[in-house]
Amino acid sequence: PEFYAAYSARGKLVFPHGFDAATKALIDKYPEDEKGIKRFIKLIAGIRKEGMNQPRSALVRKLIYPLMPLLYPNLVEADRHTVGSWLDKYISNENAKVDLVAHLVYWGDDPYTLSMFYYGLPFSGFIENGGHFIKGGSQQLSDHLAAYIEKQGGTVLLGKKAEKIITGNGQVTGVIFRDYFNKALDPVTIYCDNVVANCAIPVVPALLDEPYASSLKEKIVDKTNSCSLLCMYLGFNTDVEKFGVKHYSNVIEGEDVKSLKDVKPNHQGDWSKRRFIFVDYAKVNSQLAPPDKSEGVICTVDYLNDWENLNEADYKAKKEEVAQILLKRLERQFSGIRDSIEYYEVSTSKTIQRYTSNPSGSVYGYAQNKEQTGNKRFRNNFLIPNLYFASAWAFPGGGFEGSITGGFLAALQMNKDKIWSVADDEPFVDQRIVPLLERKPIDENTLELRFEKPAVLQAQKGKYACLNLMSPKVTELDLPYRWLPIASSTKEESIRFHIPRDASSFVKSCDLMDKGDEAIIYGPTG
Ligand SMILES: Cc1cc2nc3c(=O)[nH]c(=O)nc-3n(C[C@H](O)[C@H](O)[C@H](O)COP(=O)(O)OP(=O)(O)OC[C@H]3O[C@@H](n4cnc5c(N)ncnc54)[C@H](O)[C@@H]3O)c2cc1C
């Protein structure tokens, strides 16, 4: 559908796809800024075109530097500006400026620090090519990438934490990792020719020996992290179009945002006024909900310091308080929608930090301000010749497209550097993978699955483990794993789980498992 719809006291703006349609919609609403709007569209289209055609070689970039204004006029113009400084210079109507940054949260939190280059590049991509959604959600993307690695003979290990990057003679020589859940297990060392640090750059110094740890710390000490996000996931018992939700991405403006200068303070301000985006996934073929139901997400800028130093009860209470405020505001915009909510859950910056180890729950790595964007970002093996950096924190930046591009560039660089020795093609044996020994009903509501006990697991009854089916036969609208209490005692030679029956694909897959089918068991925990 369209790019986005912005709702505010100044009226609704529907931002369509296509440069011509977008220009027309903006000029129709803000005719006094026709010249500035045309310049904006021309600039962002130019940024994308020129940005994609920049030479990758640092040497070539250096050589052509004096010719930059001629060869890359839009990049040079964008490089001089933040989004705020550019809009202040060329657009007069504050409402137009605020409408143009309605989707700001997807790149940063402050128009006056966000690089115009970094904003313009994806923004024009959205206008020109439309947005794209991964059917079934982003887990499908991770699954696809993992399957590709495995097809090429690689191994993907989840539930392991890298503790050390081993160095010697100016090179990286291996990685030491540990089981994330089972702390009793010994650490494992893998020797290798190259390491890709695809975690947050600020966590890497703790993995390195001196002098690299201090050297990296010194390089990053002045860097600023990007903001985080608060997301509220909503399950509706119907299609919410009937409540007036006409668009895919709906920006609900903060009441106190009257000019561009109000945007950042609004992001840091009260939840009753903070601008948010409500996405209705039923508007695209998202395959996230059954046909008679739908899913939506409310998303706002979030900061870790709003959630730190709260005990568990206070944290939960605050999440619930914020949830109720956001639901009230959603209801105000789309009357009747609240009663159709069957399920909701809130994730905060603290959630993101906990599950991804990104400091401050940062979702885009280092903030894309003028000083930290484009060629000023860390590239590849800047620290040690065979240690490559590929993540939202490195070049070109965050988001799926940015992170995947970063990984691709690291792979290209590795192919060029060719620091390869003869491959050790012995696959890593993951001892957490075990075959099913028996499947039997306990009663009409419960199914029991009995597996060979992983050699590495002390299966204490009452503790929890994550049962992840390796080849689930039914996958519709579900993930192939559950955290379950261990039903067997430590003395038993196998491990048993009792699975409560429901209509989910996971339970259907359990029901269809044959003796010998494999599962991976993470844990124990709890
Ligand atoms: C709620 C939300 C919605 C988003 N929506 C979109 C969207 O619609 N489109 C889009 O383009 N982008 C979106 N993003 C942003 C996007 O997800 C990120 O920018 C991107 O995933 C960053 O990728 P990455 O590979 O750099 O790091 P991450 O995805 O953060 O992955 C880093 C991984 O490293 C692991 N790790 C860290 N330390 C260690 C260690 N010591 N040992 C082992 N593993 C470790 C972490 O567990 C994690 O799995 C969204 C982000 C969030 C939080």
PDB file of N, CA and C and ligand atoms in Angstrom, residues 106 118 126 132-134 138 142 157-164 175-178 180 198-200 203 207 228-231 233 248 281 297 299 347-348 352-358 361-365 390-394 397-404, ligand 1:
ATOM      1  N   TYR A 106      12.267   4.941  12.779  1.00  0.00           N
ATOM      2  CA  TYR A 106      12.932   3.818  12.112  1.00  0.00           C
ATOM      3  C   TYR A 106      14.405   4.092  11.818  1.00  0.00           C
ATOM      4  N   TYR A 118      21.815   9.664   5.788  1.00  0.00           N
ATOM      5  CA  TYR A 118      21.300   8.374   6.259  1.00  0.00           C
ATOM      6  C   TYR A 118      19.777   8.325   6.216  1.00  0.00           C
ATOM      7  N   PHE A 126      12.173   3.588   0.001  1.00  0.00           N
ATOM      8  CA  PHE A 126      10.768   3.261   0.306  1.00  0.00           C
ATOM      9  C   PHE A 126       9.839   3.898  -0.720  1.00  0.00           C
ATOM     10  N   HIS A 132       8.744  -3.648   2.017  1.00  0.00           N
ATOM     11  CA  HIS A 132       8.559  -5.088   1.848  1.00  0.00           C
ATOM     12  C   HIS A 132       8.487  -5.768   3.199  1.00  0.00           C
ATOM     13  N   PHE A 133       7.638  -6.764   3.290  1.00  0.00           N
ATOM     14  CA  PHE A 133       7.466  -7.484   4.552  1.00  0.00           C
ATOM     15  C   PHE A 133       7.819  -8.952   4.329  1.00  0.00           C
ATOM     16  N   ILE A 134       8.528  -9.531   5.298  1.00  0.00           N
ATOM     17  CA  ILE A 134       8.890 -10.948   5.162  1.00  0.00           C
ATOM     18  C   ILE A 134       7.700 -11.772   5.639  1.00  0.00           C
ATOM     19  N   SER A 138      10.010 -11.916  10.754  1.00  0.00           N
ATOM     20  CA  SER A 138      11.454 -11.873  10.494  1.00  0.00           C
ATOM     21  C   SER A 138      12.175 -13.161  10.901  1.00  0.00           C
ATOM     22  N   SER A 142      15.848 -15.194   9.452  1.00  0.00           N
ATOM     23  CA  SER A 142      16.936 -15.848  10.197  1.00  0.00           C
ATOM     24  C   SER A 142      16.994 -17.333   9.846  1.00  0.00           C
ATOM     25  N   LEU A 157      25.004 -22.592  15.902  1.00  0.00           N
ATOM     26  CA  LEU A 157      24.792 -22.988  17.300  1.00  0.00           C
ATOM     27  C   LEU A 157      24.055 -21.881  18.029  1.00  0.00           C
ATOM     28  N   LEU A 158      22.866 -22.180  18.536  1.00  0.00           N
ATOM     29  CA  LEU A 158      22.153 -21.202  19.357  1.00  0.00           C
ATOM     30  C   LEU A 158      22.392 -21.535  20.827  1.00  0.00           C
ATOM     31  N   GLY A 159      22.130 -20.567  21.700  1.00  0.00           N
ATOM     32  CA  GLY A 159      22.269 -20.827  23.135  1.00  0.00           C
ATOM     33  C   GLY A 159      23.721 -20.941  23.569  1.00  0.00           C
ATOM     34  N   LYS A 160      24.629 -20.358  22.810  1.00  0.00           N
ATOM     35  CA  LYS A 160      26.049 -20.343  23.186  1.00  0.00           C
ATOM     36  C   LYS A 160      26.503 -18.899  23.260  1.00  0.00           C
ATOM     37  N   LYS A 161      27.379 -18.612  24.201  1.00  0.00           N
ATOM     38  CA  LYS A 161      27.858 -17.238  24.337  1.00  0.00           C
ATOM     39  C   LYS A 161      29.364 -17.194  24.124  1.00  0.00           C
ATOM     40  N   ALA A 162      29.807 -16.369  23.165  1.00  0.00           N
ATOM     41  CA  ALA A 162      31.247 -16.206  22.938  1.00  0.00           C
ATOM     42  C   ALA A 162      31.827 -15.446  24.125  1.00  0.00           C
ATOM     43  N   GLU A 163      32.892 -15.996  24.702  1.00  0.00           N
ATOM     44  CA  GLU A 163      33.493 -15.353  25.881  1.00  0.00           C
ATOM     45  C   GLU A 163      34.842 -14.724  25.570  1.00  0.00           C
ATOM     46  N   LYS A 164      35.486 -15.248  24.530  1.00  0.00           N
ATOM     47  CA  LYS A 164      36.828 -14.738  24.260  1.00  0.00           C
ATOM     48  C   LYS A 164      37.175 -14.911  22.786  1.00  0.00           C
ATOM     49  N   VAL A 175      38.066 -18.790  18.938  1.00  0.00           N
ATOM     50  CA  VAL A 175      37.010 -18.243  19.798  1.00  0.00           C
ATOM     51  C   VAL A 175      36.716 -19.255  20.905  1.00  0.00           C
ATOM     52  N   ILE A 176      36.495 -18.751  22.111  1.00  0.00           N
ATOM     53  CA  ILE A 176      36.059 -19.631  23.206  1.00  0.00           C
ATOM     54  C   ILE A 176      34.604 -19.296  23.511  1.00  0.00           C
ATOM     55  N   PHE A 177      33.760 -20.316  23.530  1.00  0.00           N
ATOM     56  CA  PHE A 177      32.365 -20.052  23.888  1.00  0.00           C
ATOM     57  C   PHE A 177      31.892 -21.022  24.946  1.00  0.00           C
ATOM     58  N   ARG A 178      30.787 -20.665  25.561  1.00  0.00           N
ATOM     59  CA  ARG A 178      30.203 -21.437  26.647  1.00  0.00           C
ATOM     60  C   ARG A 178      28.714 -21.622  26.400  1.00  0.00           C
ATOM     61  N   TYR A 180      25.044 -21.067  27.135  1.00  0.00           N
ATOM     62  CA  TYR A 180      24.415 -19.920  27.792  1.00  0.00           C
ATOM     63  C   TYR A 180      23.605 -20.350  29.012  1.00  0.00           C
ATOM     64  N   ASN A 198      29.847 -10.205  14.895  1.00  0.00           N
ATOM     65  CA  ASN A 198      28.566  -9.655  14.421  1.00  0.00           C
ATOM     66  C   ASN A 198      27.677  -9.237  15.588  1.00  0.00           C
ATOM     67  N   CYS A 199      28.280  -9.158  16.771  1.00  0.00           N
ATOM     68  CA  CYS A 199      27.555  -8.625  17.934  1.00  0.00           C
ATOM     69  C   CYS A 199      27.840  -7.121  18.012  1.00  0.00           C
ATOM     70  N   ALA A 200      27.276  -6.470  19.016  1.00  0.00           N
ATOM     71  CA  ALA A 200      27.496  -5.031  19.170  1.00  0.00           C
ATOM     72  C   ALA A 200      28.986  -4.747  19.380  1.00  0.00           C
ATOM     73  N   VAL A 203      30.554  -4.498  22.951  1.00  0.00           N
ATOM     74  CA  VAL A 203      30.785  -5.673  23.807  1.00  0.00           C
ATOM     75  C   VAL A 203      32.067  -6.407  23.413  1.00  0.00           C
ATOM     76  N   LEU A 207      35.916  -9.153  25.077  1.00  0.00           N
ATOM     77  CA  LEU A 207      36.264 -10.477  24.539  1.00  0.00           C
ATOM     78  C   LEU A 207      37.730 -10.550  24.122  1.00  0.00           C
ATOM     79  N   SER A 228      16.446   3.233  21.385  1.00  0.00           N
ATOM     80  CA  SER A 228      15.838   1.913  21.383  1.00  0.00           C
ATOM     81  C   SER A 228      14.355   2.053  21.032  1.00  0.00           C
ATOM     82  N   LEU A 229      13.647   0.937  21.079  1.00  0.00           N
ATOM     83  CA  LEU A 229      12.220   0.944  20.741  1.00  0.00           C
ATOM     84  C   LEU A 229      11.401   0.277  21.831  1.00  0.00           C
ATOM     85  N   LEU A 230      10.197   0.795  22.023  1.00  0.00           N
ATOM     86  CA  LEU A 230       9.205   0.066  22.814  1.00  0.00           C
ATOM     87  C   LEU A 230       8.166  -0.437  21.816  1.00  0.00           C
ATOM     88  N   CYS A 231       7.860  -1.724  21.887  1.00  0.00           N
ATOM     89  CA  CYS A 231       6.866  -2.285  20.971  1.00  0.00           C
ATOM     90  C   CYS A 231       5.750  -2.934  21.770  1.00  0.00           C
ATOM     91  N   TYR A 233       2.832  -5.575  21.063  1.00  0.00           N
ATOM     92  CA  TYR A 233       2.334  -6.536  20.070  1.00  0.00           C
ATOM     93  C   TYR A 233       0.872  -6.833  20.387  1.00  0.00           C
ATOM     94  N   TYR A 248      -1.525   0.793   6.312  1.00  0.00           N
ATOM     95  CA  TYR A 248      -0.583  -0.159   6.907  1.00  0.00           C
ATOM     96  C   TYR A 248       0.159   0.480   8.085  1.00  0.00           C
ATOM     97  N   TYR A 281      -0.785  -5.268  10.308  1.00  0.00           N
ATOM     98  CA  TYR A 281      -0.183  -6.271   9.421  1.00  0.00           C
ATOM     99  C   TYR A 281      -1.194  -6.963   8.510  1.00  0.00           C
ATOM    100  N   VAL A 297       1.114  -3.789  15.647  1.00  0.00           N
ATOM    101  CA  VAL A 297       2.167  -3.412  16.597  1.00  0.00           C
ATOM    102  C   VAL A 297       2.148  -1.905  16.791  1.00  0.00           C
ATOM    103  N   CYS A 299       4.599   1.056  18.036  1.00  0.00           N
ATOM    104  CA  CYS A 299       6.046   1.201  18.192  1.00  0.00           C
ATOM    105  C   CYS A 299       6.385   2.660  18.517  1.00  0.00           C
ATOM    106  N   SER A 347       7.313  -5.050  24.769  1.00  0.00           N
ATOM    107  CA  SER A 347       8.762  -5.221  24.917  1.00  0.00           C
ATOM    108  C   SER A 347       9.383  -3.831  24.998  1.00  0.00           C
ATOM    109  N   THR A 348      10.428  -3.696  25.805  1.00  0.00           N
ATOM    110  CA  THR A 348      11.057  -2.389  26.014  1.00  0.00           C
ATOM    111  C   THR A 348      12.527  -2.449  25.598  1.00  0.00           C
ATOM    112  N   ILE A 352      15.189  -5.669  24.743  1.00  0.00           N
ATOM    113  CA  ILE A 352      16.106  -5.772  23.599  1.00  0.00           C
ATOM    114  C   ILE A 352      17.537  -5.972  24.091  1.00  0.00           C
ATOM    115  N   GLN A 353      17.907  -5.227  25.138  1.00  0.00           N
ATOM    116  CA  GLN A 353      19.258  -5.396  25.681  1.00  0.00           C
ATOM    117  C   GLN A 353      19.438  -6.827  26.213  1.00  0.00           C
ATOM    118  N   ARG A 354      18.407  -7.322  26.899  1.00  0.00           N
ATOM    119  CA  ARG A 354      18.511  -8.656  27.500  1.00  0.00           C
ATOM    120  C   ARG A 354      18.690  -9.747  26.441  1.00  0.00           C
ATOM    121  N   TYR A 355      17.914  -9.657  25.361  1.00  0.00           N
ATOM    122  CA  TYR A 355      17.931 -10.757  24.396  1.00  0.00           C
ATOM    123  C   TYR A 355      18.966 -10.607  23.286  1.00  0.00           C
ATOM    124  N   THR A 356      19.486  -9.394  23.063  1.00  0.00           N
ATOM    125  CA  THR A 356      20.445  -9.243  21.960  1.00  0.00           C
ATOM    126  C   THR A 356      21.807  -8.728  22.418  1.00  0.00           C
ATOM    127  N   SER A 357      21.938  -8.382  23.703  1.00  0.00           N
ATOM    128  CA  SER A 357      23.182  -7.811  24.242  1.00  0.00           C
ATOM    129  C   SER A 357      23.580  -6.516  23.548  1.00  0.00           C
ATOM    130  N   ASN A 358      22.639  -5.847  22.917  1.00  0.00           N
ATOM    131  CA  ASN A 358      22.951  -4.528  22.360  1.00  0.00           C
ATOM    132  C   ASN A 358      22.885  -3.506  23.496  1.00  0.00           C
ATOM    133  N   GLY A 361      19.988  -1.236  24.659  1.00  0.00           N
ATOM    134  CA  GLY A 361      18.872  -1.729  23.839  1.00  0.00           C
ATOM    135  C   GLY A 361      18.851  -1.072  22.473  1.00  0.00           C
ATOM    136  N   SER A 362      20.028  -0.555  22.091  1.00  0.00           N
ATOM    137  CA  SER A 362      20.128   0.172  20.826  1.00  0.00           C
ATOM    138  C   SER A 362      19.763  -0.739  19.649  1.00  0.00           C
ATOM    139  N   VAL A 363      18.864  -0.266  18.779  1.00  0.00           N
ATOM    140  CA  VAL A 363      18.435  -1.128  17.664  1.00  0.00           C
ATOM    141  C   VAL A 363      19.177  -0.845  16.369  1.00  0.00           C
ATOM    142  N   TYR A 364      19.851   0.310  16.299  1.00  0.00           N
ATOM    143  CA  TYR A 364      20.517   0.653  15.034  1.00  0.00           C
ATOM    144  C   TYR A 364      22.027   0.817  15.208  1.00  0.00           C
ATOM    145  N   GLY A 365      22.587   0.259  16.288  1.00  0.00           N
ATOM    146  CA  GLY A 365      24.025   0.408  16.515  1.00  0.00           C
ATOM    147  C   GLY A 365      24.359   1.841  16.882  1.00  0.00           C
ATOM    148  N   ALA A 390      30.745  -6.968  11.399  1.00  0.00           N
ATOM    149  CA  ALA A 390      29.580  -6.886  10.513  1.00  0.00           C
ATOM    150  C   ALA A 390      28.333  -6.858  11.378  1.00  0.00           C
ATOM    151  N   SER A 391      27.780  -5.695  11.577  1.00  0.00           N
ATOM    152  CA  SER A 391      26.559  -5.583  12.381  1.00  0.00           C
ATOM    153  C   SER A 391      25.994  -4.187  12.188  1.00  0.00           C
ATOM    154  N   ALA A 392      24.896  -3.928  12.887  1.00  0.00           N
ATOM    155  CA  ALA A 392      24.286  -2.600  12.828  1.00  0.00           C
ATOM    156  C   ALA A 392      25.275  -1.518  13.267  1.00  0.00           C
ATOM    157  N   TRP A 393      26.269  -1.913  14.069  1.00  0.00           N
ATOM    158  CA  TRP A 393      27.217  -0.951  14.629  1.00  0.00           C
ATOM    159  C   TRP A 393      28.297  -0.560  13.625  1.00  0.00           C
ATOM    160  N   ALA A 394      28.455  -1.357  12.578  1.00  0.00           N
ATOM    161  CA  ALA A 394      29.511  -1.107  11.596  1.00  0.00           C
ATOM    162  C   ALA A 394      28.912  -0.446  10.349  1.00  0.00           C
ATOM    163  N   GLY A 397      25.225   0.217   8.564  1.00  0.00           N
ATOM    164  CA  GLY A 397      24.398   0.552   9.721  1.00  0.00           C
ATOM    165  C   GLY A 397      23.339  -0.490   9.992  1.00  0.00           C
ATOM    166  N   GLY A 398      22.284  -0.057  10.697  1.00  0.00           N
ATOM    167  CA  GLY A 398      21.284  -0.994  11.204  1.00  0.00           C
ATOM    168  C   GLY A 398      20.148  -1.284  10.252  1.00  0.00           C
ATOM    169  N   GLY A 399      19.158  -1.973  10.777  1.00  0.00           N
ATOM    170  CA  GLY A 399      18.045  -2.447   9.955  1.00  0.00           C
ATOM    171  C   GLY A 399      18.474  -3.724   9.260  1.00  0.00           C
ATOM    172  N   PHE A 400      17.512  -4.442   8.718  1.00  0.00           N
ATOM    173  CA  PHE A 400      17.846  -5.703   8.037  1.00  0.00           C
ATOM    174  C   PHE A 400      18.785  -5.426   6.863  1.00  0.00           C
ATOM    175  N   GLU A 401      18.413  -4.416   6.052  1.00  0.00           N
ATOM    176  CA  GLU A 401      19.185  -4.148   4.841  1.00  0.00           C
ATOM    177  C   GLU A 401      20.621  -3.757   5.197  1.00  0.00           C
ATOM    178  N   GLY A 402      20.761  -2.860   6.195  1.00  0.00           N
ATOM    179  CA  GLY A 402      22.090  -2.398   6.586  1.00  0.00           C
ATOM    180  C   GLY A 402      22.932  -3.538   7.134  1.00  0.00           C
ATOM    181  N   SER A 403      22.347  -4.344   8.025  1.00  0.00           N
ATOM    182  CA  SER A 403      23.116  -5.418   8.660  1.00  0.00           C
ATOM    183  C   SER A 403      23.502  -6.491   7.647  1.00  0.00           C
ATOM    184  N   ILE A 404      22.570  -6.809   6.748  1.00  0.00           N
ATOM    185  CA  ILE A 404      22.876  -7.836   5.744  1.00  0.00           C
ATOM    186  C   ILE A 404      23.966  -7.320   4.794  1.00  0.00           C
TER     187      ILE A 404
HETATM  188  C1  LIG B   1      11.377  -4.488  17.732  1.00  0.00           C
HETATM  189  C2  LIG B   1      12.276  -4.260  16.559  1.00  0.00           C
HETATM  190  C3  LIG B   1      11.731  -4.142  15.297  1.00  0.00           C
HETATM  191  C4  LIG B   1      12.551  -3.950  14.195  1.00  0.00           C
HETATM  192  N1  LIG B   1      11.986  -3.878  12.955  1.00  0.00           N
HETATM  193  C5  LIG B   1      12.772  -3.752  11.870  1.00  0.00           C
HETATM  194  C6  LIG B   1      12.205  -3.750  10.563  1.00  0.00           C
HETATM  195  O1  LIG B   1      10.991  -3.866  10.387  1.00  0.00           O
HETATM  196  N2  LIG B   1      13.037  -3.599   9.509  1.00  0.00           N
HETATM  197  C7  LIG B   1      14.379  -3.478   9.663  1.00  0.00           C
HETATM  198  O2  LIG B   1      15.085  -3.365   8.670  1.00  0.00           O
HETATM  199  N3  LIG B   1      14.952  -3.475  10.892  1.00  0.00           N
HETATM  200  C8  LIG B   1      14.185  -3.611  11.992  1.00  0.00           C
HETATM  201  N4  LIG B   1      14.741  -3.613  13.248  1.00  0.00           N
HETATM  202  C9  LIG B   1      16.192  -3.394  13.386  1.00  0.00           C
HETATM  203  C10 LIG B   1      16.967  -4.658  13.096  1.00  0.00           C
HETATM  204  O3  LIG B   1      16.356  -5.755  13.742  1.00  0.00           O
HETATM  205  C11 LIG B   1      18.412  -4.525  13.599  1.00  0.00           C
HETATM  206  O4  LIG B   1      18.987  -3.327  13.143  1.00  0.00           O
HETATM  207  C12 LIG B   1      19.227  -5.707  13.099  1.00  0.00           C
HETATM  208  O5  LIG B   1      18.658  -6.922  13.543  1.00  0.00           O
HETATM  209  C13 LIG B   1      20.648  -5.631  13.597  1.00  0.00           C
HETATM  210  O6  LIG B   1      21.295  -6.805  13.171  1.00  0.00           O
HETATM  211  P1  LIG B   1      22.662  -7.265  13.771  1.00  0.00           P
HETATM  212  O7  LIG B   1      23.032  -8.527  13.062  1.00  0.00           O
HETATM  213  O8  LIG B   1      23.622  -6.153  13.757  1.00  0.00           O
HETATM  214  O9  LIG B   1      22.435  -7.555  15.319  1.00  0.00           O
HETATM  215  P2  LIG B   1      21.324  -8.282  16.170  1.00  0.00           P
HETATM  216  O10 LIG B   1      20.128  -8.631  15.345  1.00  0.00           O
HETATM  217  O11 LIG B   1      21.156  -7.447  17.384  1.00  0.00           O
HETATM  218  O12 LIG B   1      22.022  -9.642  16.555  1.00  0.00           O
HETATM  219  C14 LIG B   1      23.151  -9.705  17.379  1.00  0.00           C
HETATM  220  C15 LIG B   1      23.219 -11.134  17.881  1.00  0.00           C
HETATM  221  O13 LIG B   1      24.465 -11.335  18.531  1.00  0.00           O
HETATM  222  C16 LIG B   1      24.230 -12.146  19.667  1.00  0.00           C
HETATM  223  N5  LIG B   1      25.340 -11.942  20.607  1.00  0.00           N
HETATM  224  C17 LIG B   1      25.719 -10.808  21.242  1.00  0.00           C
HETATM  225  N6  LIG B   1      26.791 -11.043  22.018  1.00  0.00           N
HETATM  226  C18 LIG B   1      27.107 -12.359  21.871  1.00  0.00           C
HETATM  227  C19 LIG B   1      28.117 -13.214  22.406  1.00  0.00           C
HETATM  228  N7  LIG B   1      29.041 -12.781  23.268  1.00  0.00           N
HETATM  229  N8  LIG B   1      28.116 -14.514  22.025  1.00  0.00           N
HETATM  230  C20 LIG B   1      27.204 -14.999  21.157  1.00  0.00           C
HETATM  231  N9  LIG B   1      26.227 -14.238  20.608  1.00  0.00           N
HETATM  232  C21 LIG B   1      26.184 -12.939  20.966  1.00  0.00           C
HETATM  233  C22 LIG B   1      22.899 -11.664  20.200  1.00  0.00           C
HETATM  234  O14 LIG B   1      22.311 -12.629  21.027  1.00  0.00           O
HETATM  235  C23 LIG B   1      22.123 -11.452  18.897  1.00  0.00           C
HETATM  236  O15 LIG B   1      21.462 -12.623  18.494  1.00  0.00           O
HETATM  237  C24 LIG B   1      13.944  -3.831  14.369  1.00  0.00           C
HETATM  238  C25 LIG B   1      14.500  -3.958  15.645  1.00  0.00           C
HETATM  239  C26 LIG B   1      13.669  -4.174  16.725  1.00  0.00           C
HETATM  240  C27 LIG B   1      14.285  -4.339  18.090  1.00  0.00           C
END
